[in-house]
Coordinates of C-alpha atoms in Angstrom, one line a residue:
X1 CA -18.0 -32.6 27.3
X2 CA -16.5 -29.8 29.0
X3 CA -13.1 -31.0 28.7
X4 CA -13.9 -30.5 24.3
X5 CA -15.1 -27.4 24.8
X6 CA -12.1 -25.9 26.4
X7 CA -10.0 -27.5 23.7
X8 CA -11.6 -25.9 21.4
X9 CA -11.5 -22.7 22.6
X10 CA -7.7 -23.5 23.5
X11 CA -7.5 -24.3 19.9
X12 CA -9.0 -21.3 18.8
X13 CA -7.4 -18.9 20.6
X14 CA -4.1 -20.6 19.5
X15 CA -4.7 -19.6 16.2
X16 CA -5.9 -16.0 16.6
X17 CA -2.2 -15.9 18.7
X18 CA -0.6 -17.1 15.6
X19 CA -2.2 -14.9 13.1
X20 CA -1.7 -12.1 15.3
X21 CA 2.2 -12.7 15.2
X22 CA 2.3 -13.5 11.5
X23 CA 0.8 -10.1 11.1
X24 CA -0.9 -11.7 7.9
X25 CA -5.0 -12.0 7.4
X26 CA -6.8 -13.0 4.4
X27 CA -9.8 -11.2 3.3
X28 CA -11.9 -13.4 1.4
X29 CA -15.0 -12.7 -0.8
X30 CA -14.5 -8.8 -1.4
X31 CA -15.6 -6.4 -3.9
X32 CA -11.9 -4.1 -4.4
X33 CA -13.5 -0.8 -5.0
X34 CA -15.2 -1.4 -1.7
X35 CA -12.2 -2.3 0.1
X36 CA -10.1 0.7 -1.0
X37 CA -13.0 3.1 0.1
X38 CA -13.0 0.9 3.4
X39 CA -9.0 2.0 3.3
X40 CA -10.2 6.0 2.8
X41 CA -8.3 5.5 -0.7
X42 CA -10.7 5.0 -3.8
X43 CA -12.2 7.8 -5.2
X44 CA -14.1 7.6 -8.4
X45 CA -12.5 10.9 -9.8
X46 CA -9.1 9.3 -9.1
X47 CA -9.7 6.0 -11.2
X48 CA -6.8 3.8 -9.3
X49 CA -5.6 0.7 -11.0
X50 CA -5.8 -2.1 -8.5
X51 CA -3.3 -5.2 -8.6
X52 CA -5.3 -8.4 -10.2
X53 CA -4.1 -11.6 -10.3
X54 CA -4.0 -11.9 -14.7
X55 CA -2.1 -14.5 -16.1
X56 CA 0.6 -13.4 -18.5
X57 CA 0.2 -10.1 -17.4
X58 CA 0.3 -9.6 -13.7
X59 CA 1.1 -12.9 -12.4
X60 CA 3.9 -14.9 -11.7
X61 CA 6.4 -16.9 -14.6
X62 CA 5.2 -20.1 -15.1
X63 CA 8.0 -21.2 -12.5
X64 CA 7.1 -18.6 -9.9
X65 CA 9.0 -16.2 -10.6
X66 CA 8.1 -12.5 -9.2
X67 CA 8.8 -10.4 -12.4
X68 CA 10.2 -6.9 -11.0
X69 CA 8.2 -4.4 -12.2
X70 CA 10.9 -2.5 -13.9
X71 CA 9.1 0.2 -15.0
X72 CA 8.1 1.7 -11.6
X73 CA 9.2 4.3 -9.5
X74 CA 9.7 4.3 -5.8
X75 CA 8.3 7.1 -3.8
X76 CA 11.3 8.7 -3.1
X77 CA 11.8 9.1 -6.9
X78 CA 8.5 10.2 -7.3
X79 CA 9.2 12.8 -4.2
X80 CA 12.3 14.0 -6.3
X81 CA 10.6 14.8 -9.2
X82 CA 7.6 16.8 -7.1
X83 CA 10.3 18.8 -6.0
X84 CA 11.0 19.3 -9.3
X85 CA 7.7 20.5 -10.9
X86 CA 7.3 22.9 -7.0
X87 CA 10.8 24.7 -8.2
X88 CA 9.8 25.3 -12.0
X89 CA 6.2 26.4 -11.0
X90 CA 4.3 23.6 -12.5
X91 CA 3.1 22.5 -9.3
X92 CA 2.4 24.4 -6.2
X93 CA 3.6 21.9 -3.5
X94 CA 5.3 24.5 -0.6
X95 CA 3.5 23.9 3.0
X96 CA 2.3 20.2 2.3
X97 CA 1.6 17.8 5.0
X98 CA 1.1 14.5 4.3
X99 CA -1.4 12.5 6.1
X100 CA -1.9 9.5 3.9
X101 CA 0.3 7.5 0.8
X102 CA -0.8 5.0 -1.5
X103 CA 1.2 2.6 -3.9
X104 CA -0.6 0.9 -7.0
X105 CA 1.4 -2.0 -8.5
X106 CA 4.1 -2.3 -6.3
X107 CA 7.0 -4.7 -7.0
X108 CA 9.0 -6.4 -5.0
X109 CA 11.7 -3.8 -4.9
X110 CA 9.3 -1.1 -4.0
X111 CA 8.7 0.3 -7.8
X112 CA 4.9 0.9 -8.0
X113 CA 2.7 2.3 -11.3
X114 CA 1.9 5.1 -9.2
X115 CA 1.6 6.9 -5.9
X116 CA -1.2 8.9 -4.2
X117 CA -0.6 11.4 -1.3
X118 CA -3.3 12.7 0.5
X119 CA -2.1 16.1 2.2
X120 CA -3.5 18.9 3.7
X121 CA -2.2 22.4 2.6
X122 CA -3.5 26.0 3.4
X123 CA -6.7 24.1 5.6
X124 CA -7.6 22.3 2.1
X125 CA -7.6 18.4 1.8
X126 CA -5.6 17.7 -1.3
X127 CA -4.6 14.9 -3.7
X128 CA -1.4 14.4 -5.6
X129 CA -1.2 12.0 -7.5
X130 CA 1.8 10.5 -9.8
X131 CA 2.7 8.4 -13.0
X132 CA 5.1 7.6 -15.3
X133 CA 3.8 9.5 -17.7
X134 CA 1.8 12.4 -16.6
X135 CA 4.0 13.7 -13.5
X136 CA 2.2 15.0 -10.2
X137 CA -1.6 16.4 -10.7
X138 CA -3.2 17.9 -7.9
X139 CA -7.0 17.7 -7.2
X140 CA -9.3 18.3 -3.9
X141 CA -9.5 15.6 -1.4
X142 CA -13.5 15.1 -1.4
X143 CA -14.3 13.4 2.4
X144 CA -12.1 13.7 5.8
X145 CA -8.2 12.4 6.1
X146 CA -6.8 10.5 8.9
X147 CA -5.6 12.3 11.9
X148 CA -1.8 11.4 12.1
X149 CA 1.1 12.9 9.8
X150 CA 3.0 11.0 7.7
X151 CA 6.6 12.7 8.2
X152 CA 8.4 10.8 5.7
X153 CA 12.0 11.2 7.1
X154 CA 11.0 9.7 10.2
X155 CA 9.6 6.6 8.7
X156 CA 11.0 3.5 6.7
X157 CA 10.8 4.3 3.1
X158 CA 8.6 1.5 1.0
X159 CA 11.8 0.5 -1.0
X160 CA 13.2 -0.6 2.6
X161 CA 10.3 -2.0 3.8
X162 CA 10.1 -4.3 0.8
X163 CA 13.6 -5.0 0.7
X164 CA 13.5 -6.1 4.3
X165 CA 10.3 -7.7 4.3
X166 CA 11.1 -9.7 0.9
X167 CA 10.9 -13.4 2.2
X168 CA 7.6 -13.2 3.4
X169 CA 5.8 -11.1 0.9
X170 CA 8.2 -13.1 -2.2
X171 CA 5.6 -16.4 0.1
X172 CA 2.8 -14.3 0.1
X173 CA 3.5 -13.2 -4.0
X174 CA 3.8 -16.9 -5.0
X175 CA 1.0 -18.4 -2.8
X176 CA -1.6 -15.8 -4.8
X177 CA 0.0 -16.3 -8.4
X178 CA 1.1 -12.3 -8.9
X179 CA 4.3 -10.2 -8.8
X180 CA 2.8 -6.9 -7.4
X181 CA 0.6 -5.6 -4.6
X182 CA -1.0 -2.4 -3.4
X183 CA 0.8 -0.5 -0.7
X184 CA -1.2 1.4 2.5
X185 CA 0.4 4.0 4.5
X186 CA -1.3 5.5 7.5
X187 CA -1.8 6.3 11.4
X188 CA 2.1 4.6 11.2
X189 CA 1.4 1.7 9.7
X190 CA 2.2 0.3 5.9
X191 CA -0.6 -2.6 4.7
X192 CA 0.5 -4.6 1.9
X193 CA -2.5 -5.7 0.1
X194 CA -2.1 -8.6 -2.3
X195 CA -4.8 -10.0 -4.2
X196 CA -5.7 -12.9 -5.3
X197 CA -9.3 -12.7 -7.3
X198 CA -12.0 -11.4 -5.1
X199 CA -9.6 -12.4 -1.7
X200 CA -6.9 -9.3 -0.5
X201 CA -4.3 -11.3 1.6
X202 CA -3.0 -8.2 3.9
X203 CA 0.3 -7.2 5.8
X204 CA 1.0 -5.3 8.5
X205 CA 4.0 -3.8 9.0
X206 CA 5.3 -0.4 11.5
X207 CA 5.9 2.9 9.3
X208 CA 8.8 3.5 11.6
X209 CA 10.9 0.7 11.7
X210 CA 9.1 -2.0 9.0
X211 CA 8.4 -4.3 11.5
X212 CA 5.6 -7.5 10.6
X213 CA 3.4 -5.8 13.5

């Protein structure tokens, strides 16, 4: 009887060792506007579009394909162009630090809908936020930001991260059915949240050098 019960604890621990190395969990059963305010991301003014698993739509091709999402822009492109709107005076984006970045829609090339910053500036929590089609807005930062800068030159850029990580978040694409994810950046590490209905398969990975942590 004994003997069982240390091979099940052996057994157990085995496989919190081998999620622990995957760097891969599976969140099952969860409402997504409460796990983005679990993530210090969602906020209602902000209105983020989520990845969802939709057939024809967000999905996979019928032969599991990832379609690219050709459309997108990666953050440094995004970056460039709030350079951009800073120099003309549309935007006022001089002594920025960045604390927090989010990705909405990201392909597998790094390409995402949009991007979120959360920054400090002045002693003011802000938001910037960017499309395609509106450019950078900037709003207040309602509720505390994490305590570690994000110093973007010193970290792996998403595009990298994605392209080095592709086998195992193409696996991760095709096991939930879709072509895009949500992308996490903070306290130096990037989660790649993938969902699949009401489960968010997440990934870990180190900001510095894009390391599955």
């Amino acid at each position: 009887m004994v003997d069982k019960k240390i091979n099940s604890i052996l057994i157990i621990f085995i496989l919190l060792t081998i999620v622990g190395i995957c760097g891969c969990i599976t969140i099952k059963d969860v409402d997504y506007e409460q796990y983005l305010k679990d993530s210090s991301f969602y906020r209602p003014s902000l209105t983020p579009t989520p990845t969802a698993s939709i057939p024809g739509e967000q999905g996979t091709e019928p032969s599991g394909e990832i379609i690219p999402n050709e459309d997108g822009k990666t953050l440094d492109q995004a970056m460039e162009e709030l350079e951009i709107q800073n120099s003309e005076g549309l935007l006022e984006a001089e002594n920025m630090t960045i604390y927090q970045v989010m990705g909405t829609r990201v392909g597998i090339e790094g390409n995402a809908d949009s991007w979120i910053l959360g920054a400090r500036q002045e002693g003011e929590s802000i938001l910037y936020s960017y499309d395609y089609y509106s450019g950078w807005n900037k709003m207040s930062w309602p509720g505390p930001l994490t305590e570690e800068e994000v110093n973007l030159e010193t970290i792996i850029s998403p595009e990298d991260l994605y392209r080095k990580n592709s086998a195992i978040i193409s696996e991760k694409y095709r096991n939930s059915g879709v072509s895009y994810s949500d992308l996490f950046l903070k306290d130096g590490v990037y989660t790649v949240a993938i969902r699949d209905g009401s489960n968010i398969t997440e990934l870990k990975f180190k900001a510095d050098t894009g390391e599955l942590i």
